[in-house]
Coordinates of C-alpha atoms and ligand atoms in Angstrom, one line a residue:
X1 CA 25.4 -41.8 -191.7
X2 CA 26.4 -38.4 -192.5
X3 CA 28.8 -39.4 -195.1
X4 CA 26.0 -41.4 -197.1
X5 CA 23.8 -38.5 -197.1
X6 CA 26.3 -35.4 -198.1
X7 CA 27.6 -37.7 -200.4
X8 CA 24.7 -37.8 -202.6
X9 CA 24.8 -33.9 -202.9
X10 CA 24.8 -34.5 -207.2
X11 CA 28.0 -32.7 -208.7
X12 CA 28.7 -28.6 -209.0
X13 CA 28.1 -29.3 -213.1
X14 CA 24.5 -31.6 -212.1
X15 CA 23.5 -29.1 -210.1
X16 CA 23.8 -26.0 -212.7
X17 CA 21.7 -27.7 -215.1
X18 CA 19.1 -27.4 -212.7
X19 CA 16.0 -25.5 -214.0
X20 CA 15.6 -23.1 -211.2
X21 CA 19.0 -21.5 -212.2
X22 CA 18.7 -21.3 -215.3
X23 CA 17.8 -17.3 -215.3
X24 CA 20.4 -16.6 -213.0
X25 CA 23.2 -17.9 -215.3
X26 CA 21.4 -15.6 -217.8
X27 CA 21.6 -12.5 -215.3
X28 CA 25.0 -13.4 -213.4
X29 CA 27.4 -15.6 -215.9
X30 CA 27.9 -19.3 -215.1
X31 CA 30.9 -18.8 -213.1
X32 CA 29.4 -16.3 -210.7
X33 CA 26.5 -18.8 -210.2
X34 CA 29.0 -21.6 -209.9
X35 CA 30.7 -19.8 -206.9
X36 CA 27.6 -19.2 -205.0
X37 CA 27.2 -22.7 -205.7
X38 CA 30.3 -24.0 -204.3
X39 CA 30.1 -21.5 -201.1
X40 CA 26.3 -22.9 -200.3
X41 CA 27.4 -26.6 -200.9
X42 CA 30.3 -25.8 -198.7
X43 CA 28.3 -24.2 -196.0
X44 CA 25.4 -27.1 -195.8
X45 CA 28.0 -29.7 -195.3
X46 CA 29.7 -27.7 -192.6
X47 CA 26.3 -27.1 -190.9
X48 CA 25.3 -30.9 -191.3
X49 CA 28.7 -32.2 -189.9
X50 CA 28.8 -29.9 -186.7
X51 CA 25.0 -30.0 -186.3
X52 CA 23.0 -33.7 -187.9
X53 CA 20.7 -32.8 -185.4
X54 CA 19.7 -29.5 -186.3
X55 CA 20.4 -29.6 -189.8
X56 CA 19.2 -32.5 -191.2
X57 CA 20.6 -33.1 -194.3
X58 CA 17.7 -32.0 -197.3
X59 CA 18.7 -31.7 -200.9
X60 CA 15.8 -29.5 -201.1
X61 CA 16.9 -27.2 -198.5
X62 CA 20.3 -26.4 -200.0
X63 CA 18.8 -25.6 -203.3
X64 CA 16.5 -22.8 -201.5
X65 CA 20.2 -21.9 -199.9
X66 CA 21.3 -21.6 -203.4
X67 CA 18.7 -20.0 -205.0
X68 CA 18.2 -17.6 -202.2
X69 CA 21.9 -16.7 -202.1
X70 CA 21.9 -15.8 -206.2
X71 CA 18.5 -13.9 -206.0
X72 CA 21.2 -11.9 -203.1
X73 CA 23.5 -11.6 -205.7
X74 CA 21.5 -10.6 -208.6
X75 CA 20.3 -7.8 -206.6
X76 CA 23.4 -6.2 -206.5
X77 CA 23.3 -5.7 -210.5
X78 CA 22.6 -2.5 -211.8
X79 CA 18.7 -2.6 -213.1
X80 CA 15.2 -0.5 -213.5
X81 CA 13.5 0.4 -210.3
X82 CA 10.1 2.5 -209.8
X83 CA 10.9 5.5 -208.3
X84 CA 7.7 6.3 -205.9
X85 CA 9.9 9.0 -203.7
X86 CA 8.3 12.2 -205.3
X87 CA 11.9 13.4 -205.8
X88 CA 12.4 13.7 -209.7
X89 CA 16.0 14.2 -210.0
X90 CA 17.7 11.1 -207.6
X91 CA 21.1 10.7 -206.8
X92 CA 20.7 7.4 -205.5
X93 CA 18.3 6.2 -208.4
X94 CA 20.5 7.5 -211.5
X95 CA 19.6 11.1 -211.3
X96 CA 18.1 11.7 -214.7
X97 CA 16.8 8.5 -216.9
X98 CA 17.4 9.5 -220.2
X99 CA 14.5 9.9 -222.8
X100 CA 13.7 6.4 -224.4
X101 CA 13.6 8.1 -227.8
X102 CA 16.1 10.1 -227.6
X103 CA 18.3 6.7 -226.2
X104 CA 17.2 4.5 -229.6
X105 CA 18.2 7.5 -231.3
X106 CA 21.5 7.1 -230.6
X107 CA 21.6 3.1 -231.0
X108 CA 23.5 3.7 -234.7
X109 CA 25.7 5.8 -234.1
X110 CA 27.2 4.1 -230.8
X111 CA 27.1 0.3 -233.0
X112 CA 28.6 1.2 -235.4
X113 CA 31.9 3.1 -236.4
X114 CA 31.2 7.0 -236.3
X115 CA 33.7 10.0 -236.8
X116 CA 34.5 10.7 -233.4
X117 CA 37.7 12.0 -234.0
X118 CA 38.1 12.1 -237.5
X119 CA 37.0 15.5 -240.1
X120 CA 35.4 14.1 -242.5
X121 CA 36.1 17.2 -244.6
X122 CA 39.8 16.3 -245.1
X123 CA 40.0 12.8 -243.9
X124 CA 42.4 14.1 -240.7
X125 CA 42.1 13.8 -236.9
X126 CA 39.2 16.1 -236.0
X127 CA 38.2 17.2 -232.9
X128 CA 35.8 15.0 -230.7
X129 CA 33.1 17.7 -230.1
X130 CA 31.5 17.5 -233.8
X131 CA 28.8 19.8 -233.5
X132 CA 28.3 20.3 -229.9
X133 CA 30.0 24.0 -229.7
X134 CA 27.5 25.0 -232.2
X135 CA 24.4 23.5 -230.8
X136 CA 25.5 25.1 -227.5
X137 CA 25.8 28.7 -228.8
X138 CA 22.2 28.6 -228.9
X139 CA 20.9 27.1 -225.8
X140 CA 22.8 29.0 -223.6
X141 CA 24.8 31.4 -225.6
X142 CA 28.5 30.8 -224.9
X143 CA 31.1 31.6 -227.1
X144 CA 32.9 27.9 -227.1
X145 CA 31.6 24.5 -224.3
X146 CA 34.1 21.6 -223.5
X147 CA 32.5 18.6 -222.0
X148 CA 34.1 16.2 -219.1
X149 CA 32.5 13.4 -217.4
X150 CA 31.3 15.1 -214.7
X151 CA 30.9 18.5 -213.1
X152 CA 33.6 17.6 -210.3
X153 CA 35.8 17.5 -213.2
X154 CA 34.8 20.9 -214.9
X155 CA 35.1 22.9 -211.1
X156 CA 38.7 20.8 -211.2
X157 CA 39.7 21.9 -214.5
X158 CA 39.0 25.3 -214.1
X159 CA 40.5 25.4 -210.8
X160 CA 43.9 23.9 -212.0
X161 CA 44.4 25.1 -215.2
X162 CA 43.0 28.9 -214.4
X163 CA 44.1 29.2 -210.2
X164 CA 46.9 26.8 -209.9
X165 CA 48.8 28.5 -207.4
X166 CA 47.0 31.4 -207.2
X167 CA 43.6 33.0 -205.1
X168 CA 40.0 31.9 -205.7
X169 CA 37.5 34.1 -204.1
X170 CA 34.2 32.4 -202.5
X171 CA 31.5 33.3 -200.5
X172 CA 31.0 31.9 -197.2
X173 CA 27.5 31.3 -197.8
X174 CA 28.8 29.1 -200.7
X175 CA 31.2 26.8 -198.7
X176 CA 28.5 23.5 -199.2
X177 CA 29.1 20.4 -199.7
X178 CA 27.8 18.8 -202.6
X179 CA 26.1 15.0 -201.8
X180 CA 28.8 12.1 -201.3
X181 CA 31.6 14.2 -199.5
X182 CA 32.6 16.5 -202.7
X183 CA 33.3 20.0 -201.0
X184 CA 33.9 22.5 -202.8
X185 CA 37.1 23.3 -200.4
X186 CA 38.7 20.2 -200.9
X187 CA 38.6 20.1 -204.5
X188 CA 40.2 24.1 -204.5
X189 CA 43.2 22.4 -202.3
X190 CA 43.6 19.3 -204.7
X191 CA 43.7 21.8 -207.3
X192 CA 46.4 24.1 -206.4
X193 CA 44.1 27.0 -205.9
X194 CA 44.4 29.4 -202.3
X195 CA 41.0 30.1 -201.6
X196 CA 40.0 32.9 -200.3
X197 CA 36.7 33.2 -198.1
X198 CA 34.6 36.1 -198.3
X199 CA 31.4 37.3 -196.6
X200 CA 29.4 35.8 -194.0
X201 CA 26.9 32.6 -194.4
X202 CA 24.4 35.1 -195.0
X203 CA 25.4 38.3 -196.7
X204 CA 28.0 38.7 -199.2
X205 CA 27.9 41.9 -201.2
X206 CA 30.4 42.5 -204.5
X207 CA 32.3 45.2 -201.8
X208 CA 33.3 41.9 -199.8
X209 CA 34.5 40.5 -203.1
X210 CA 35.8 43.6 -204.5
X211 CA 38.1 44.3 -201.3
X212 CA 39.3 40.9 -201.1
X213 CA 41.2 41.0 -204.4
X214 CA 44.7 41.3 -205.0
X215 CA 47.0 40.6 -207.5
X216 CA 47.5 37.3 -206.7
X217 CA 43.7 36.7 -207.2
X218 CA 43.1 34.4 -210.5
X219 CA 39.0 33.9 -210.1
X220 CA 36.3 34.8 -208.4
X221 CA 34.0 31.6 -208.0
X222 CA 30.1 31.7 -207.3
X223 CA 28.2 28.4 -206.5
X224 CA 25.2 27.9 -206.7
X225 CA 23.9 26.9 -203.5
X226 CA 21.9 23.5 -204.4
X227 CA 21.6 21.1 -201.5
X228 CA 20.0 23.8 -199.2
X229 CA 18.6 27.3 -199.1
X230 CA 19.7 29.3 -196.2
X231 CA 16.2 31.5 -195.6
X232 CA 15.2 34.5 -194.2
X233 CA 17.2 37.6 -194.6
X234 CA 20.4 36.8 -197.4
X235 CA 22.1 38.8 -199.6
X236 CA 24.4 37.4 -202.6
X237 CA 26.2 39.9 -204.9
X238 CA 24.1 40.5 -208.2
X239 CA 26.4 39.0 -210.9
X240 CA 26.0 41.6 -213.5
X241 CA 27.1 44.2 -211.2
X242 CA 30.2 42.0 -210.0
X243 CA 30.9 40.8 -213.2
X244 CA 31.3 44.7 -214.3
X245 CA 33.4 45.9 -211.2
X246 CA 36.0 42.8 -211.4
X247 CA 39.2 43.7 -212.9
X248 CA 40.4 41.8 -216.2
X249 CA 43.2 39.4 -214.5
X250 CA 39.9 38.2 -213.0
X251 CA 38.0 35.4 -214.0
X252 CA 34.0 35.4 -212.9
X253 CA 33.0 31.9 -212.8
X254 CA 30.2 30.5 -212.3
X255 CA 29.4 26.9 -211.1
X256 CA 25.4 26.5 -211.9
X257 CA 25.3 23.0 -210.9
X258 CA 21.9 21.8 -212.5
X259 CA 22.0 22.7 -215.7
X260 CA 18.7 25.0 -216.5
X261 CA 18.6 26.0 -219.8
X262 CA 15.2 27.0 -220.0
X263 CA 12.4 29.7 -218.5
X264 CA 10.0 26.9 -217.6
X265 CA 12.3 26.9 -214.3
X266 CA 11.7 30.8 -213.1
X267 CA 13.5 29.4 -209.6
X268 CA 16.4 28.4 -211.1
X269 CA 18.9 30.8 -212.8
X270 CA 19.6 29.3 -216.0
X271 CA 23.3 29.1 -217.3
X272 CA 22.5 31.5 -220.4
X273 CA 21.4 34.2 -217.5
X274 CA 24.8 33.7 -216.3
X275 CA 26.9 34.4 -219.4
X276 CA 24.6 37.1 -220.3
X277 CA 25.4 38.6 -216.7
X278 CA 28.5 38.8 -217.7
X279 CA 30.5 35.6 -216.3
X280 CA 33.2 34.4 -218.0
X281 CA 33.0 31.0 -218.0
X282 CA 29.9 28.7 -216.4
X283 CA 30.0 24.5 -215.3
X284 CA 27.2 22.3 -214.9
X285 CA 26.2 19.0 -214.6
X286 CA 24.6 17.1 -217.7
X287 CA 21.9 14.7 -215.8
X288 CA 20.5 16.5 -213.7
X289 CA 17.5 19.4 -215.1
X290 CA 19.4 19.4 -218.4
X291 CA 18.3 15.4 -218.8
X292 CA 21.2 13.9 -220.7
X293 CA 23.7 11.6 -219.2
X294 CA 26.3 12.0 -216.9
X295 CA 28.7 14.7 -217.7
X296 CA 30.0 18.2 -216.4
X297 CA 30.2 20.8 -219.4
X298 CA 31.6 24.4 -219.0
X299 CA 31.0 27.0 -221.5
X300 CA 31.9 30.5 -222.4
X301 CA 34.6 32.3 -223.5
X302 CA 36.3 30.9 -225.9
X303 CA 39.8 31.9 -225.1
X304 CA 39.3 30.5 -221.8
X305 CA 37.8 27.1 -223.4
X306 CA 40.7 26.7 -225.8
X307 CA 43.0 26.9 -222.1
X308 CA 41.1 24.9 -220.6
X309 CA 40.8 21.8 -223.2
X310 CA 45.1 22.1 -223.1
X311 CA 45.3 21.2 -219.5
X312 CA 47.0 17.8 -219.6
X313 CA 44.0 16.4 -217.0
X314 CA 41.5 16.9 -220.4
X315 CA 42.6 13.9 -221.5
X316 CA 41.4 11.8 -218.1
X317 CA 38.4 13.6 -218.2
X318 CA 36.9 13.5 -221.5
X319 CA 34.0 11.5 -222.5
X320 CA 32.9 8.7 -224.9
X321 CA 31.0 9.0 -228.2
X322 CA 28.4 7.8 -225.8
X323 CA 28.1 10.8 -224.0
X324 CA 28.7 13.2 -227.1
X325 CA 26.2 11.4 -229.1
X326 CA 23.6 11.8 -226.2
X327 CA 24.2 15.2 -225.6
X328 CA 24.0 16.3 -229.1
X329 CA 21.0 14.9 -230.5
X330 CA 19.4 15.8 -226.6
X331 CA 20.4 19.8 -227.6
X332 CA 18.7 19.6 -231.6
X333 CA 15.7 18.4 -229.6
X334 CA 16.1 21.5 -226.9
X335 CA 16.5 23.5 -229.7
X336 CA 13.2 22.0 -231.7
X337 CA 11.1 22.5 -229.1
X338 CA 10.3 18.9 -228.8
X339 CA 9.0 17.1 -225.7
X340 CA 11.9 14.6 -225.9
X341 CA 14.6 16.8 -225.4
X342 CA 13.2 18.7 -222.1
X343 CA 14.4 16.6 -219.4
X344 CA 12.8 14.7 -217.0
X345 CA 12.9 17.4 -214.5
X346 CA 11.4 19.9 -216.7
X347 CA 8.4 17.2 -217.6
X348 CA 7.5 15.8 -214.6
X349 CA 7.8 18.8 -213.1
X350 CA 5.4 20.5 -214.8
X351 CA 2.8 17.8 -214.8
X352 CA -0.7 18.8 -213.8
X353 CA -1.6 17.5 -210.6
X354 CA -5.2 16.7 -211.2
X355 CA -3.1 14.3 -213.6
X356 CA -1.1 13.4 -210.8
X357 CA -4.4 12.3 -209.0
X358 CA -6.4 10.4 -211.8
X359 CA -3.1 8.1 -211.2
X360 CA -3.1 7.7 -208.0
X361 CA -6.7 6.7 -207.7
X362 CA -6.0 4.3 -211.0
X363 CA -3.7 2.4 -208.1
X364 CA -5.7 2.4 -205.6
X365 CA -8.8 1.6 -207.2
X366 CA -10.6 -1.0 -205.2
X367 CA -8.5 -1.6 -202.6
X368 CA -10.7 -0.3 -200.2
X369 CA -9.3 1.7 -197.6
X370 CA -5.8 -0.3 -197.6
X371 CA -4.7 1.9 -200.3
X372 CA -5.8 5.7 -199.7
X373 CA -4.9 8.6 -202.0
X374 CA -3.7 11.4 -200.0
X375 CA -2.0 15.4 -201.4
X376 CA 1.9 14.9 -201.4
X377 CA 4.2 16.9 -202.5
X378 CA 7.2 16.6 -204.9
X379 CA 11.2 18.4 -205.4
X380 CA 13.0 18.2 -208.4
X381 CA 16.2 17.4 -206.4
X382 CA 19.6 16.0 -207.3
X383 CA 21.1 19.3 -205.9
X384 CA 18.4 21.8 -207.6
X385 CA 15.5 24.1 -206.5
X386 CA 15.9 23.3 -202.9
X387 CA 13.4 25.4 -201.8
X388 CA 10.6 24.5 -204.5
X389 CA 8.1 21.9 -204.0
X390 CA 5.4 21.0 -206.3
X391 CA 1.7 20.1 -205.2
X392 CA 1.4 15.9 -206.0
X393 CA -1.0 13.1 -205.0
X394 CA 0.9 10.1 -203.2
X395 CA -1.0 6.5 -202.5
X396 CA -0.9 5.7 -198.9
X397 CA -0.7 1.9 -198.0
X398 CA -1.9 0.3 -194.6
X399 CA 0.7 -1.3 -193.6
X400 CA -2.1 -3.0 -190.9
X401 CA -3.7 -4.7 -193.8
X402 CA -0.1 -6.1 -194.9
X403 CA 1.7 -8.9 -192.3
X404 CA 4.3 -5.8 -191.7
X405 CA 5.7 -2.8 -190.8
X406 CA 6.1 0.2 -192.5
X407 CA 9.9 -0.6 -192.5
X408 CA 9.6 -3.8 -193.8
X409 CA 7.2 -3.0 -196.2
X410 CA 9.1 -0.9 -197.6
X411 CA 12.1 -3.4 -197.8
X412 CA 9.3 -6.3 -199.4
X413 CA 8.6 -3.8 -201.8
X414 CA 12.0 -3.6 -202.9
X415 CA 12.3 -7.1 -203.3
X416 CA 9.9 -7.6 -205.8
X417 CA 10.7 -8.4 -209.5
X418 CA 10.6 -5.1 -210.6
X419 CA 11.8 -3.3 -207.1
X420 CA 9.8 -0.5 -205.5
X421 CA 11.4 2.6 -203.9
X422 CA 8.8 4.5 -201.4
X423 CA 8.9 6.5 -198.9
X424 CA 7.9 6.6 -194.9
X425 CA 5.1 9.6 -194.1
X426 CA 3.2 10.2 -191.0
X427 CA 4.1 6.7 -190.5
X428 CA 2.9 5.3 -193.7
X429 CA 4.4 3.6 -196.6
X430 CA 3.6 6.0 -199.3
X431 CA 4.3 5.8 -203.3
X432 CA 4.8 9.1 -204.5
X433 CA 2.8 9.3 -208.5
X434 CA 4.7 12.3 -209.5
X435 CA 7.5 9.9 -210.2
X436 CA 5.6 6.9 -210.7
X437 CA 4.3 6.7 -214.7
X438 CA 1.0 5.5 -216.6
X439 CA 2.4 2.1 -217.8
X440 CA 3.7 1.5 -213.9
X441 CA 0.4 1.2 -212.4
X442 CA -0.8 -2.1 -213.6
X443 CA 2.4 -3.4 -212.8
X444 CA 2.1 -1.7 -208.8
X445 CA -1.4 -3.0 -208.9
X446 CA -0.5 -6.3 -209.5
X447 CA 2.2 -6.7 -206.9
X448 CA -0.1 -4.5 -204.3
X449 CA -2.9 -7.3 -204.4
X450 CA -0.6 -10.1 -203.1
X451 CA 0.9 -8.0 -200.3
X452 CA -3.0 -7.0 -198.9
X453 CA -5.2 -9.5 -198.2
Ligands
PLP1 C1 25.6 18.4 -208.6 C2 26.6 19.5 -208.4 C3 28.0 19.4 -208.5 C4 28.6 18.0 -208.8 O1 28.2 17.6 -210.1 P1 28.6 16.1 -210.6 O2 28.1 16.1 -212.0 O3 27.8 15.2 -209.7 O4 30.0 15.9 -210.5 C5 28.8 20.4 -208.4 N1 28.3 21.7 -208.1 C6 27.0 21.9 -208.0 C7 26.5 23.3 -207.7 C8 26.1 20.9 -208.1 O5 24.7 21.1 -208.0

């Protein structure tokens, strides 16, 4: 009996031509779709023999295996999500998205061959940064900027090409760790450096520096302190006055993390306060308040820039023309003043919130109570302005109205087409608008209607 039945199970090569795959050969490759297909053919037989009973066999039942086990599949591929946390700058949902202007701006270039590393001045190997030192004098003023792919790299290089084997000098109020186990202590060790602790969590003055130096002391390193604010009464040394008291075999630098260049962030010191403090050289990440794409830049003197682009681990770290390409056109558009080149950090951030609210009641606009508008609040986040929240407006869903719980709710939600990150408040699945744009709405409105009934 059994036999008759799995034997009409049509081929691997039938079944792929069936219609309901034919988008996930488009998403996943045929042969990725071929070895889900194999592994739930495999599986239903197994079942069926062991169980005839139970598992009757059903040629429409292993196709809902199938399809259900590449819609599992596809989900693990990297695409758009709506972010309705609140929290602008997300580590787990790409930090930064990048300006969709500024990205088709950059199409050409990136297509097509480009003069990466060539001058096109005398036809020889040029350098890869084109005009990116330039640019970079005038957002935030230092002498000469390198570029790696990330700021984990830049607090490397600087570590092992300018401490190897020598004595960094850190505050203990500055000993964090920065989101997926990076620690600031572990990368000094893997460098070479000796680090030296000074101060207490809450109070470190430039005498605590200042005393702690000797001659084997090849930096002094400040952090800024990004995933969390220790509050009430703190004291951190005032860089201009340290930067003035350190003696010259000292390097002051500076590891700003979010990259502010501008005064719309009074909060956040931006890295041009730093070099005009006096520090010697400053890091910071490129996608997170700056807005461009993942990379760690460090800027400032340029004797110390030249040294650092030397160190042999330059070439593991260096970016693509991708990168480069992104970062300069995103600096002419700081530079211009245009609303393109301010980050998403910067523009969301500075959204009114009556704005905020004409959204939010856009969403929930005749849903009755199942959908209530309710004052939220919103961070930046992605390691900056921890202590500074913003008013916002979130939407409020009943979960009572839906068939489930908040929890699941929130995991339905993230199973739509489009998938929808929110949050759990009070109790209740919320979508945060701050986070949420315009041409979303419809979109959430649609999918919103077929969860409440
Ligand atoms: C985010 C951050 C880092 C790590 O930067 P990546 O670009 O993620 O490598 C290091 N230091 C500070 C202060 C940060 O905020």
């Amino acid at each position: 009996m059994a036999v008759s039945t799995l034997s009409s199970i049509p081929q691997i090569e039938k079944i792929l031509q069936q219609a309901f795959l034919a988008p996930y050969i488009d998403t996943l490759s045929r042969p990725v779709v071929t070895d889900v297909i194999r592994e739930q053919v495999g599986r239903y037989k197994k079942a069926h023999i062991q169980n005839p009973e139970t598992t009757p066999f059903s040629l429409e039942q292993l196709y809902h295996f199938i399809e259900r086990a590449c819609w599992q599949v596809k989900q693990q591929r990297l695409q758009r999500v709506v972010n309705g946390t609140g929290v602008i700058v997300h580590t787990n949902l790409g930090r930064s998205p990048i300006d969709a202007d500024l990205w088709q701006s950059v199409s050409e270039v990136n297509t097509h061959y480009n003069n990466l590393e060539i001058d096109l001045g005398t036809g020889k190997r040029g350098k890869r940064k084109g005009l990116l030192q330039t640019l970079m004098q005038h957002l935030v003023k230092g002498e000469d900027t390198l570029v790696v792919n990330n700021n984990a790299s830049s607090i490397y290089l600087m570590l092992h090409e300018l401490a190897k084997g020598k004595e960094v000098i850190v505050s203990r109020g500055e000993q964090i760790q920065i989101g997926g186990g990076f620690r600031i202590p572990d990368i000094l060790a893997l460098s070479g450096a000796k680090l030296v602790e000074v101060g207490t969590t809450n109070i470190t003055t430039t005498q605590d520096y200042l005393d702690a130096i000797t001659e084997e002391t090849a930096m002094v390193l400040i952090v800024h302190t990004s995933n969390f604010k220790i509050r009430g009464f703190t004291e951190s040394a005032d860089v201009k006055e340290l930067a003035k008291a350190l003696p010259d075999h000292v390097v002051l630098a500076v590891d700003q993390g979010s990259g502010t260049t501008t005064e719309a962030m009074p909060d956040e010191p931006s890295v041009a306060s730093y070099i005009q403090a006096g520090a010697d050289i400053v890091c910071f990440s490129g996608d997170k308040i700056l807005g461009g794409p993942q990379a760690g830049l460090v800027t400032g003197k340029q004797s110390l820039i030249k040294q650092l682009e030397k160190n042999p681990m330059m070439r593991a770290f260096r970016p693509s023309r991708i990168v480069y390409s992104l970062l300069e056109e995103l600096v002419v558009r700081k530079l211009n003043h245009l609303d393109s080149g301010k980050g998403v950090a910067e523009t969301k951030s500075k959204a009114e919130a009556t704005t905020i609210e004409q959204r939010a009641h856009r969403l929930a606009e005749g849903f009755g109570e199942q959908v209530a508008v309710v004052p939220s609040e919103m961070t930046v986040g992605g390691g900056s302005l921890p202590d500074q929240v913003d008013p916002s407006w979130s939407v409020e869903i009943d979960s009572g109205a839906t068939r489930y719980k908040p929890e699941k709710l929130l995991q339905v939600m993230r199973s739509w087409p489009l998938p929808v990150i929110g949050v759990i408040k009070h109790d209740k699945v919320q979508l945060n608008m701050a986070t949420i744009s315009n041409d979303e709405v419809f979109y959430l409105r649609s999918q919103l209607a077929e969860v409440l009934q």
